Short mmCIF file of C-alpha atoms and ligand atoms in Angstrom, two decimals:
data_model
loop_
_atom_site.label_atom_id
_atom_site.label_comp_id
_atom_site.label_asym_id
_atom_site.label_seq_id
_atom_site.Cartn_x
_atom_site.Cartn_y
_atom_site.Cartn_z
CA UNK A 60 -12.72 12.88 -4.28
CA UNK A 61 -15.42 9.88 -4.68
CA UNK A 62 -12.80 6.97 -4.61
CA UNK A 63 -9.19 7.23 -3.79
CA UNK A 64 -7.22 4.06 -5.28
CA UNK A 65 -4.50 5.71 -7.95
CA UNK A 66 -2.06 8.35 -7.76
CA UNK A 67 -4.14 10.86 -10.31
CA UNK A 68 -7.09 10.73 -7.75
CA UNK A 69 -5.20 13.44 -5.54
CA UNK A 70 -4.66 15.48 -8.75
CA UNK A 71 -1.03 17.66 -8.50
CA UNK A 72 1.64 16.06 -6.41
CA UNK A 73 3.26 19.23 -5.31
CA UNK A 74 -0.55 20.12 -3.87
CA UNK A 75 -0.67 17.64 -2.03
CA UNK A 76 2.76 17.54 -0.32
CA UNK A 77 2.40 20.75 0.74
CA UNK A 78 -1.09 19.61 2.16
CA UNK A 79 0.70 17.24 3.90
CA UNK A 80 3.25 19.60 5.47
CA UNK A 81 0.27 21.98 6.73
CA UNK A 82 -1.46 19.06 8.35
CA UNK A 83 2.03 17.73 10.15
CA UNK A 84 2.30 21.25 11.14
CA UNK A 85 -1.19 21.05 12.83
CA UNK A 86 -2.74 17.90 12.67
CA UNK A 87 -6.14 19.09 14.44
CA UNK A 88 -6.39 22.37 11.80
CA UNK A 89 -9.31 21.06 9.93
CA UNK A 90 -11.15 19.51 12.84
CA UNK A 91 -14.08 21.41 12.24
CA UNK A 92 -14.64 19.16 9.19
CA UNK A 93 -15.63 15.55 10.29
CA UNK A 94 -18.15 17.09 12.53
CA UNK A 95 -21.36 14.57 12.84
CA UNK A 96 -19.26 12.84 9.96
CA UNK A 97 -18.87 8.97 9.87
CA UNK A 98 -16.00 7.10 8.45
CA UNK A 99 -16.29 3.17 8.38
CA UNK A 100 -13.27 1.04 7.69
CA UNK A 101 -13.65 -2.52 6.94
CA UNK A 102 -10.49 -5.34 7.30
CA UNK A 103 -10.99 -8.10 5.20
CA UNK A 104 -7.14 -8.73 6.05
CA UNK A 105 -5.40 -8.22 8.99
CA UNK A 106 -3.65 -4.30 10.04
CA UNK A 107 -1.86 -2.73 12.61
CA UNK A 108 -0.60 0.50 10.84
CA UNK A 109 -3.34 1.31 8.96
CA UNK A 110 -6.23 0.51 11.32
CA UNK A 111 -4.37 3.04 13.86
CA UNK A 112 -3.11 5.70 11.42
CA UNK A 113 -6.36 6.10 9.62
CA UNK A 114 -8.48 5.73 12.82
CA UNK A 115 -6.26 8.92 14.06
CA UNK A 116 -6.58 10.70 11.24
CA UNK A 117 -10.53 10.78 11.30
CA UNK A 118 -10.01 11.79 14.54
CA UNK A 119 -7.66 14.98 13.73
CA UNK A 120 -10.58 16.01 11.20
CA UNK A 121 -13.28 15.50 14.15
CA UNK A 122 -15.09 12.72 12.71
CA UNK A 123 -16.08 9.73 14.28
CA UNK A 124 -15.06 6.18 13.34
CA UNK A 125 -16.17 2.31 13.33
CA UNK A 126 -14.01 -0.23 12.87
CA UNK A 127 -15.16 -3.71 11.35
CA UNK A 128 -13.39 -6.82 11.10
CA UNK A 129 -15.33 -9.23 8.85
CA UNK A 130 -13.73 -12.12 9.62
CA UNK A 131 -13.78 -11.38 13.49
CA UNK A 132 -17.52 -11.20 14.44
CA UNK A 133 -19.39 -10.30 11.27
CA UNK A 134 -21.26 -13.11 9.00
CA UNK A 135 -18.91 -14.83 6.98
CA UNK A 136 -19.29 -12.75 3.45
CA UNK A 137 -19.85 -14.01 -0.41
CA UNK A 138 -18.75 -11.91 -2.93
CA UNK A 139 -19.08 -14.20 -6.09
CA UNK A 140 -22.83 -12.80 -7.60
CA UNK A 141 -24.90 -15.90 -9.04
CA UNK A 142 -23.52 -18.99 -6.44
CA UNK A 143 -26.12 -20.66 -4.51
CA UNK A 144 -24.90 -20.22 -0.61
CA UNK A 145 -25.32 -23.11 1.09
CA UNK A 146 -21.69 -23.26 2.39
CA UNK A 147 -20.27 -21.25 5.59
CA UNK A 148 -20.88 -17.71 4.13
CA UNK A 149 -24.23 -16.10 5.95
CA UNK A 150 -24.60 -13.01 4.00
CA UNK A 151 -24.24 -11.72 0.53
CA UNK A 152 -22.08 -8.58 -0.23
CA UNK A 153 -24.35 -7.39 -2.32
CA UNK A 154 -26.59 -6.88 0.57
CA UNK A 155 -24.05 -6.03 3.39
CA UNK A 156 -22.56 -3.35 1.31
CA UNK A 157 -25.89 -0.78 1.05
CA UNK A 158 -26.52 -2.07 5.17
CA UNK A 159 -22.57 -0.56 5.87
CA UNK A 160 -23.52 2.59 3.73
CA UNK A 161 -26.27 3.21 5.15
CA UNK A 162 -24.33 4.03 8.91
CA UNK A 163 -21.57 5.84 7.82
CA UNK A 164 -20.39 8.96 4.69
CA UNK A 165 -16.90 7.44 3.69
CA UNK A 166 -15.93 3.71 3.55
CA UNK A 167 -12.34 2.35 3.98
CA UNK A 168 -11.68 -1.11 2.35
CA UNK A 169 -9.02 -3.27 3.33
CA UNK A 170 -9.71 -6.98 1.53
CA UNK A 171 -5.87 -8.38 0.07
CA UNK A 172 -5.52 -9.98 -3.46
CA UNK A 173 -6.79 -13.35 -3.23
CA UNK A 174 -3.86 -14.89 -5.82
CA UNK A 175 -5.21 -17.17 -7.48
CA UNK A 176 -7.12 -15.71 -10.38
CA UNK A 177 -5.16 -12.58 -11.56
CA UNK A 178 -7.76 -11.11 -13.39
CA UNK A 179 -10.19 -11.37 -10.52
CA UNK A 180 -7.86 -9.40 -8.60
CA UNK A 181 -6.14 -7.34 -11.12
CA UNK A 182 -10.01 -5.39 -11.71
CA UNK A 183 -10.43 -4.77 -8.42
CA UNK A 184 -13.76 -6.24 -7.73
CA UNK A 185 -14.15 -6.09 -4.67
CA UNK A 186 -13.44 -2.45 -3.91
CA UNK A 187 -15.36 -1.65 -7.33
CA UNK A 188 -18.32 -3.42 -6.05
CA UNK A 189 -17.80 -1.12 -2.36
CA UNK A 190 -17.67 1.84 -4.63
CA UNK A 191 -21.06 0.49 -6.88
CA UNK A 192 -23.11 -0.55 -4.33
CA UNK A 193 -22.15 1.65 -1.48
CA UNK A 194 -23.12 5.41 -3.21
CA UNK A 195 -20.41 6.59 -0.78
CA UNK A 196 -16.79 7.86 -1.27
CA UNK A 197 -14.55 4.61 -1.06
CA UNK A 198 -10.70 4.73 -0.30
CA UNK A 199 -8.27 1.86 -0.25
CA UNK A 200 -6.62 0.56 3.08
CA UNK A 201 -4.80 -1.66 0.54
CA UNK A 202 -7.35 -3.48 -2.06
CA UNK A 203 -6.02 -6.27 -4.75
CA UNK A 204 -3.68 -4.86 -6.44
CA UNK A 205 -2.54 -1.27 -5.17
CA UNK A 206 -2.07 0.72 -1.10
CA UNK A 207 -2.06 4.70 -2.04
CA UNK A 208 -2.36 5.16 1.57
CA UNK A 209 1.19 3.76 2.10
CA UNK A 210 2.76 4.69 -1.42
CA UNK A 211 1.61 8.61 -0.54
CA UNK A 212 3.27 7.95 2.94
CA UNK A 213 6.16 7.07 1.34
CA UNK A 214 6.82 9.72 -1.34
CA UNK A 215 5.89 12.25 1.90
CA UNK A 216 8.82 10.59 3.69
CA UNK A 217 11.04 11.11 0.86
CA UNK A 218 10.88 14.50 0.43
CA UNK A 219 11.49 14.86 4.12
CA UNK A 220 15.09 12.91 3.94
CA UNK A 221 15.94 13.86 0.41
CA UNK A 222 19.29 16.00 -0.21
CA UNK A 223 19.30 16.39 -3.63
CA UNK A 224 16.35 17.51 -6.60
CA UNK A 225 15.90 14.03 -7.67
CA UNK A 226 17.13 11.35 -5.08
CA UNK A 227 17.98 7.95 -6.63
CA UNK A 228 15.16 5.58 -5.38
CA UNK A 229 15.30 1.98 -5.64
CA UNK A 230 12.69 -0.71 -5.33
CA UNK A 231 14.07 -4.07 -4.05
CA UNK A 232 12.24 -7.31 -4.06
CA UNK A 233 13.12 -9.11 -0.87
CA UNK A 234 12.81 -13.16 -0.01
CA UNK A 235 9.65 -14.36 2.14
CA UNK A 236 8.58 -17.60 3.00
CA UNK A 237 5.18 -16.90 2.43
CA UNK A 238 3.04 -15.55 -0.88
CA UNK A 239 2.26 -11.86 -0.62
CA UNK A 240 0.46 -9.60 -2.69
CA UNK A 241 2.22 -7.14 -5.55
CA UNK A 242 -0.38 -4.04 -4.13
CA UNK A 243 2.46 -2.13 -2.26
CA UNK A 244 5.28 -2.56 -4.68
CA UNK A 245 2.14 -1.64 -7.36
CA UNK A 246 1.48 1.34 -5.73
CA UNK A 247 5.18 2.50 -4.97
CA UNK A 248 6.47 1.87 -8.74
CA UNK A 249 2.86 4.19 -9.80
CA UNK A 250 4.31 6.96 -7.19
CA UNK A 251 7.52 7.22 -7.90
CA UNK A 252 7.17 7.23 -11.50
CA UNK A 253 4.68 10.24 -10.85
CA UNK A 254 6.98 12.22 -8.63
CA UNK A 255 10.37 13.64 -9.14
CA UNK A 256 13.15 11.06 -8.80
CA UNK A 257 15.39 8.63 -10.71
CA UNK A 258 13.26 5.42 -10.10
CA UNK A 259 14.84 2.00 -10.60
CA UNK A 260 12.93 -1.33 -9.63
CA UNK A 261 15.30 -4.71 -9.35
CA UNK A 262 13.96 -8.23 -8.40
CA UNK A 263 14.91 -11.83 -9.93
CA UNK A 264 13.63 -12.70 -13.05
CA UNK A 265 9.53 -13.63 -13.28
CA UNK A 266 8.70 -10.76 -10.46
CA UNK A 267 7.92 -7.95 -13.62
CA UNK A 268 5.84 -5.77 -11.89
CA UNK A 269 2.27 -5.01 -14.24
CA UNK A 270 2.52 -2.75 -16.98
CA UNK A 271 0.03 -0.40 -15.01
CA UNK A 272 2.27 0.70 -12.48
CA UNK A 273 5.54 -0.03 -13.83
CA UNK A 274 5.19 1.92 -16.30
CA UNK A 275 8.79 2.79 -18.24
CA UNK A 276 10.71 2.34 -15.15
CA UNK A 277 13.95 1.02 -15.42
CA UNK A 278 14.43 -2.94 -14.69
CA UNK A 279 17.96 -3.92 -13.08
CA UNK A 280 18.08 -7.84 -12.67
CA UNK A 281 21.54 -7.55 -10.72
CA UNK A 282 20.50 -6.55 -7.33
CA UNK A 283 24.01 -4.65 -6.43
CA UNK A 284 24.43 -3.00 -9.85
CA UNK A 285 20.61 -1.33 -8.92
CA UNK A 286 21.97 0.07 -5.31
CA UNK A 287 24.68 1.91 -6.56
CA UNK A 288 24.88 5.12 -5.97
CA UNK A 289 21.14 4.97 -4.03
CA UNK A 290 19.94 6.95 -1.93
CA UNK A 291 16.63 5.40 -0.54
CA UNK A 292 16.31 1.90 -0.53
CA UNK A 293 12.86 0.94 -0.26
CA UNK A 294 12.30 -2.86 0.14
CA UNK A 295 9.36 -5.45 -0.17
CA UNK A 296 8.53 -9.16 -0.87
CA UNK A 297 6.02 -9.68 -3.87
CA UNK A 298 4.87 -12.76 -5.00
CA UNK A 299 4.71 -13.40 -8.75
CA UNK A 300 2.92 -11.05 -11.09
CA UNK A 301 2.29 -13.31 -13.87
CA UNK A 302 2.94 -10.87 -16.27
CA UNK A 303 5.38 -13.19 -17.84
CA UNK A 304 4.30 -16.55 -16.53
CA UNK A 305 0.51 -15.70 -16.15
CA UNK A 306 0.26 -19.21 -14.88
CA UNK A 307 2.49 -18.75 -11.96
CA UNK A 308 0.52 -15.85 -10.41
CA UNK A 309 0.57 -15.10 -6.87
CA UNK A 310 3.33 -17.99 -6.48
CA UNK A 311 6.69 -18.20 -5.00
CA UNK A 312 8.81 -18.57 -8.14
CA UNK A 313 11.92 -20.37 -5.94
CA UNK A 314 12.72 -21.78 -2.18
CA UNK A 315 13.02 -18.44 -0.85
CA UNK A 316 16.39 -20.83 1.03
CA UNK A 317 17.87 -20.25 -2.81
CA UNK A 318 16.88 -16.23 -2.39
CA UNK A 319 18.48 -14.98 0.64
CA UNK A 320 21.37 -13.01 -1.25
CA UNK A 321 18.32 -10.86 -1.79
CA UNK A 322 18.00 -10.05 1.61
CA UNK A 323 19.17 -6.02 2.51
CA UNK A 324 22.43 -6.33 4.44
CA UNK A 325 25.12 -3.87 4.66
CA UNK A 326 26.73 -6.02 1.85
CA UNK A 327 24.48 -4.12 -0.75
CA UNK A 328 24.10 -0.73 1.36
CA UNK A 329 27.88 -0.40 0.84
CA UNK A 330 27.60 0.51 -2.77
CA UNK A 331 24.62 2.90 -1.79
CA UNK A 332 25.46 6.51 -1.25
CA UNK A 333 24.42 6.27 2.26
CA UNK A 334 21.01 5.45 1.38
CA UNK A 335 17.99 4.91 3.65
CA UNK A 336 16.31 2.19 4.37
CA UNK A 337 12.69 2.00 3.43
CA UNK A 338 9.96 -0.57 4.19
CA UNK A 339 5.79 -0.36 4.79
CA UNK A 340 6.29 -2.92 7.59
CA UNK A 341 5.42 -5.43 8.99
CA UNK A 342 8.86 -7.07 7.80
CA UNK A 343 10.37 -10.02 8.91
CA UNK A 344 13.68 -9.60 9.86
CA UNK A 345 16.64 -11.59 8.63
CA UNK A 346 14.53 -12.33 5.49
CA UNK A 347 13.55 -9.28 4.08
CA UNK A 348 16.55 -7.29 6.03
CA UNK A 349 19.12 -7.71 8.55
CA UNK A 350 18.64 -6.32 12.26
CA UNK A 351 22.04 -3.70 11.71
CA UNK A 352 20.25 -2.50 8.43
CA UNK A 353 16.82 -1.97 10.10
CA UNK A 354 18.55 -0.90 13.32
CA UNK A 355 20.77 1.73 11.58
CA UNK A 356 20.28 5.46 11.85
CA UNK A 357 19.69 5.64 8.07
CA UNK A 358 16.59 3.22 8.64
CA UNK A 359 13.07 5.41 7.94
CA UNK A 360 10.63 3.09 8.64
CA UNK A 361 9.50 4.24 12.16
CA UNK A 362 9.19 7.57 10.64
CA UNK A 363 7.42 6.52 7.32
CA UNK A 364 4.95 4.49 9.18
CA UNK A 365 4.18 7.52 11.43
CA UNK A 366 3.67 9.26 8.02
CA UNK A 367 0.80 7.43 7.45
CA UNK A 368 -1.22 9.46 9.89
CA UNK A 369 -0.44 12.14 8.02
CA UNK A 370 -1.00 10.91 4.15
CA UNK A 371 -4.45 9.42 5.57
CA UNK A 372 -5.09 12.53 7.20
CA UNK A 373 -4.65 14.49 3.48
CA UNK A 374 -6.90 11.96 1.70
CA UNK A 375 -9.65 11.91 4.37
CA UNK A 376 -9.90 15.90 4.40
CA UNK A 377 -10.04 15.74 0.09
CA UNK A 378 -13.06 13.44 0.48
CA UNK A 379 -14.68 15.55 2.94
CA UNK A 380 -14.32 18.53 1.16
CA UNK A 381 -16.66 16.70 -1.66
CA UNK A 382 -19.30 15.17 0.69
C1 LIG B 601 0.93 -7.33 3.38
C2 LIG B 601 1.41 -7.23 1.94
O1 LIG B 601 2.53 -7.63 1.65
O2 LIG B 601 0.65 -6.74 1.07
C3 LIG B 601 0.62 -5.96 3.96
C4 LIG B 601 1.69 -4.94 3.81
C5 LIG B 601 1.27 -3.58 4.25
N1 LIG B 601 1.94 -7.96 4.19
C6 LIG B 601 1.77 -9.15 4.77
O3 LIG B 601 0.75 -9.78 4.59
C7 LIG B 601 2.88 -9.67 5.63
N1 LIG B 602 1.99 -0.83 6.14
C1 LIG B 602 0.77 -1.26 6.47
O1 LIG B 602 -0.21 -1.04 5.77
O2 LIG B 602 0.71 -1.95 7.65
P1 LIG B 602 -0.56 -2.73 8.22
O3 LIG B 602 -0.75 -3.94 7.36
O4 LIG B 602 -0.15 -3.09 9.63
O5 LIG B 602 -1.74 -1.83 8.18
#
């Protein structure tokens, strides 16, 4: 694997599940593999999850790591090709990209949706340019528009707490006070529709997910209608899409004071049957969900996010397999 961004870059589904069950098994099986291999993960944005989960899984293969925050100690970077620099950015990424390639075998890129130009985001040009300039395998720690790390977490977590063939999953847009990307909800909507369940997305009018990743998935504007009958409930703020209102991208379509009927409570996990509740984290509680929700034995996220260790570990072993 030379770049891992989309679900059909780990090939069959059932493969890797069962990949993923080997490695929770025995998370050190392969550590034979990273040997005198480097792995170099860049943060654009800010992490807690994934700068810890994917640090430990190079570590379970035996490789070694470096960790770089650009915006905490490295030059200031451009990324726009053809602008004359004479504001605060140092360094060009056209340069700092072969410089980072040149210490390490596999690159990690972290670096958020920007918002404002959709099309700018929605081609992916920064991780593109990574993958480009780089010559090295490049995997996404959450890029512009999609997080496979978390999404594969996710559908591993599911098949963990799933009691029937093909559980009811439902995606839930959430209020927030602040703008946030559509990269996780992207990703989850591309995973579920490539694994085995009954996949229904809800979220107020304006948030239609892209094409890309929604694929045919079922739309449900009334929140509680969608939760019926559920059985995971997977949760997450996403700012607007603009793939109805391209000129409202990356906005807040109302006062998220107007939204909070959106918020998970037990109101709507009352028509569920007995679902779990699902979210990447970080999530800000009594806006995205309430504390008895989050608090409740049917609540996965400590789980899923541990997950990530494990869907990271998958992905980094597929890439060193190719080296
Ligand atoms: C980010 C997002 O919504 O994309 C990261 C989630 C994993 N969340 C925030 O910025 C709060
Ligand atoms: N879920 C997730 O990716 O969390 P971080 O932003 O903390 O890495």
């Amino acid at each position: 694997m030379k770049s891992f961004l989309n679900v059909q870059d780990l090939g069959n589904l059932h493969t890797a599940l069962a990949e993923a069950q080997e490695i929770k098994q025995d998370r050190f099986k392969y550590v034979e593999m990273g040997k005198n291999k480097t792995a170099l993960l860049v943060f654009f944005n800010n992490s807690l999850r994934t700068r810890l989960s994917t640090q430990k899984a190079a570590l379970n293969l035996g490789m070694n790591v470096i960790v770089l925050d650009v915006n905490a100690g490295a030059w200031k970077l451009e990324t726009e090709r053809g602008v004359i620099m004479d504001g605060d950015r140092s360094e060009h990424l056209l340069e700092a990209i072969p410089v980072m390639a040149s210490y390490c075998d596999v690159i990690g890129i972290r670096s958020f949706a920007g918002l404002a130009d959709r099309n700018y985001d929605y081609s992916e040009t920064i991780y593109n340019q990574f993958l480009k300039y780089s010559g090295k395998p490049v995997f996404a720690m959450e890029t512009a528009t999609v997080h496979p790390l978390q999404a594969f977490a996710d559908l591993i977590t599911i098949e963990e707490y799933k009691t029937s063939q093909r559980p009811k999953v439902v995606l839930t847009w959430a209020p927030h006070p602040k703008s946030l990307p559509q990269a996780v909800p992207d990703s989850f909507a591309e995973w579920m529709n490539a694994a085995d369940v009954d996949f229904v997305i809800t979220h107020p009018e304006g948030y239609e997910l892209d094409q890309r990743f929604a694929g045919d998935a079922r739309v449900e504007y009334n929140q509680l209608k969608a939760f019926e009958g559920a059985d995971f409930i997977y949760a997450k703020n996403w700012s607007c899409p603009g793939v109805t209102n391209p000129d409202k991208y990356g906005q807040i379509l109302d006062d998220y004071h107007k939204m909070m009927d959106w918020t998970v409570s037990a109101r709507q996990m009352a028509v569920t049957n007995n679902a779990h509740f699902m979210h990447c984290l970080p999530v800000r509680r009594g806006m995205i969900v309430t504390d008895d929700v989050i608090e409740s034995p049917n609540s996965l996220v400590i789980p899923e996010a541990a997950n990530r260790e494990i869907s990271a570990t998958v992905v980094l072993k597929r890439i060193l397999e190719n080296l």
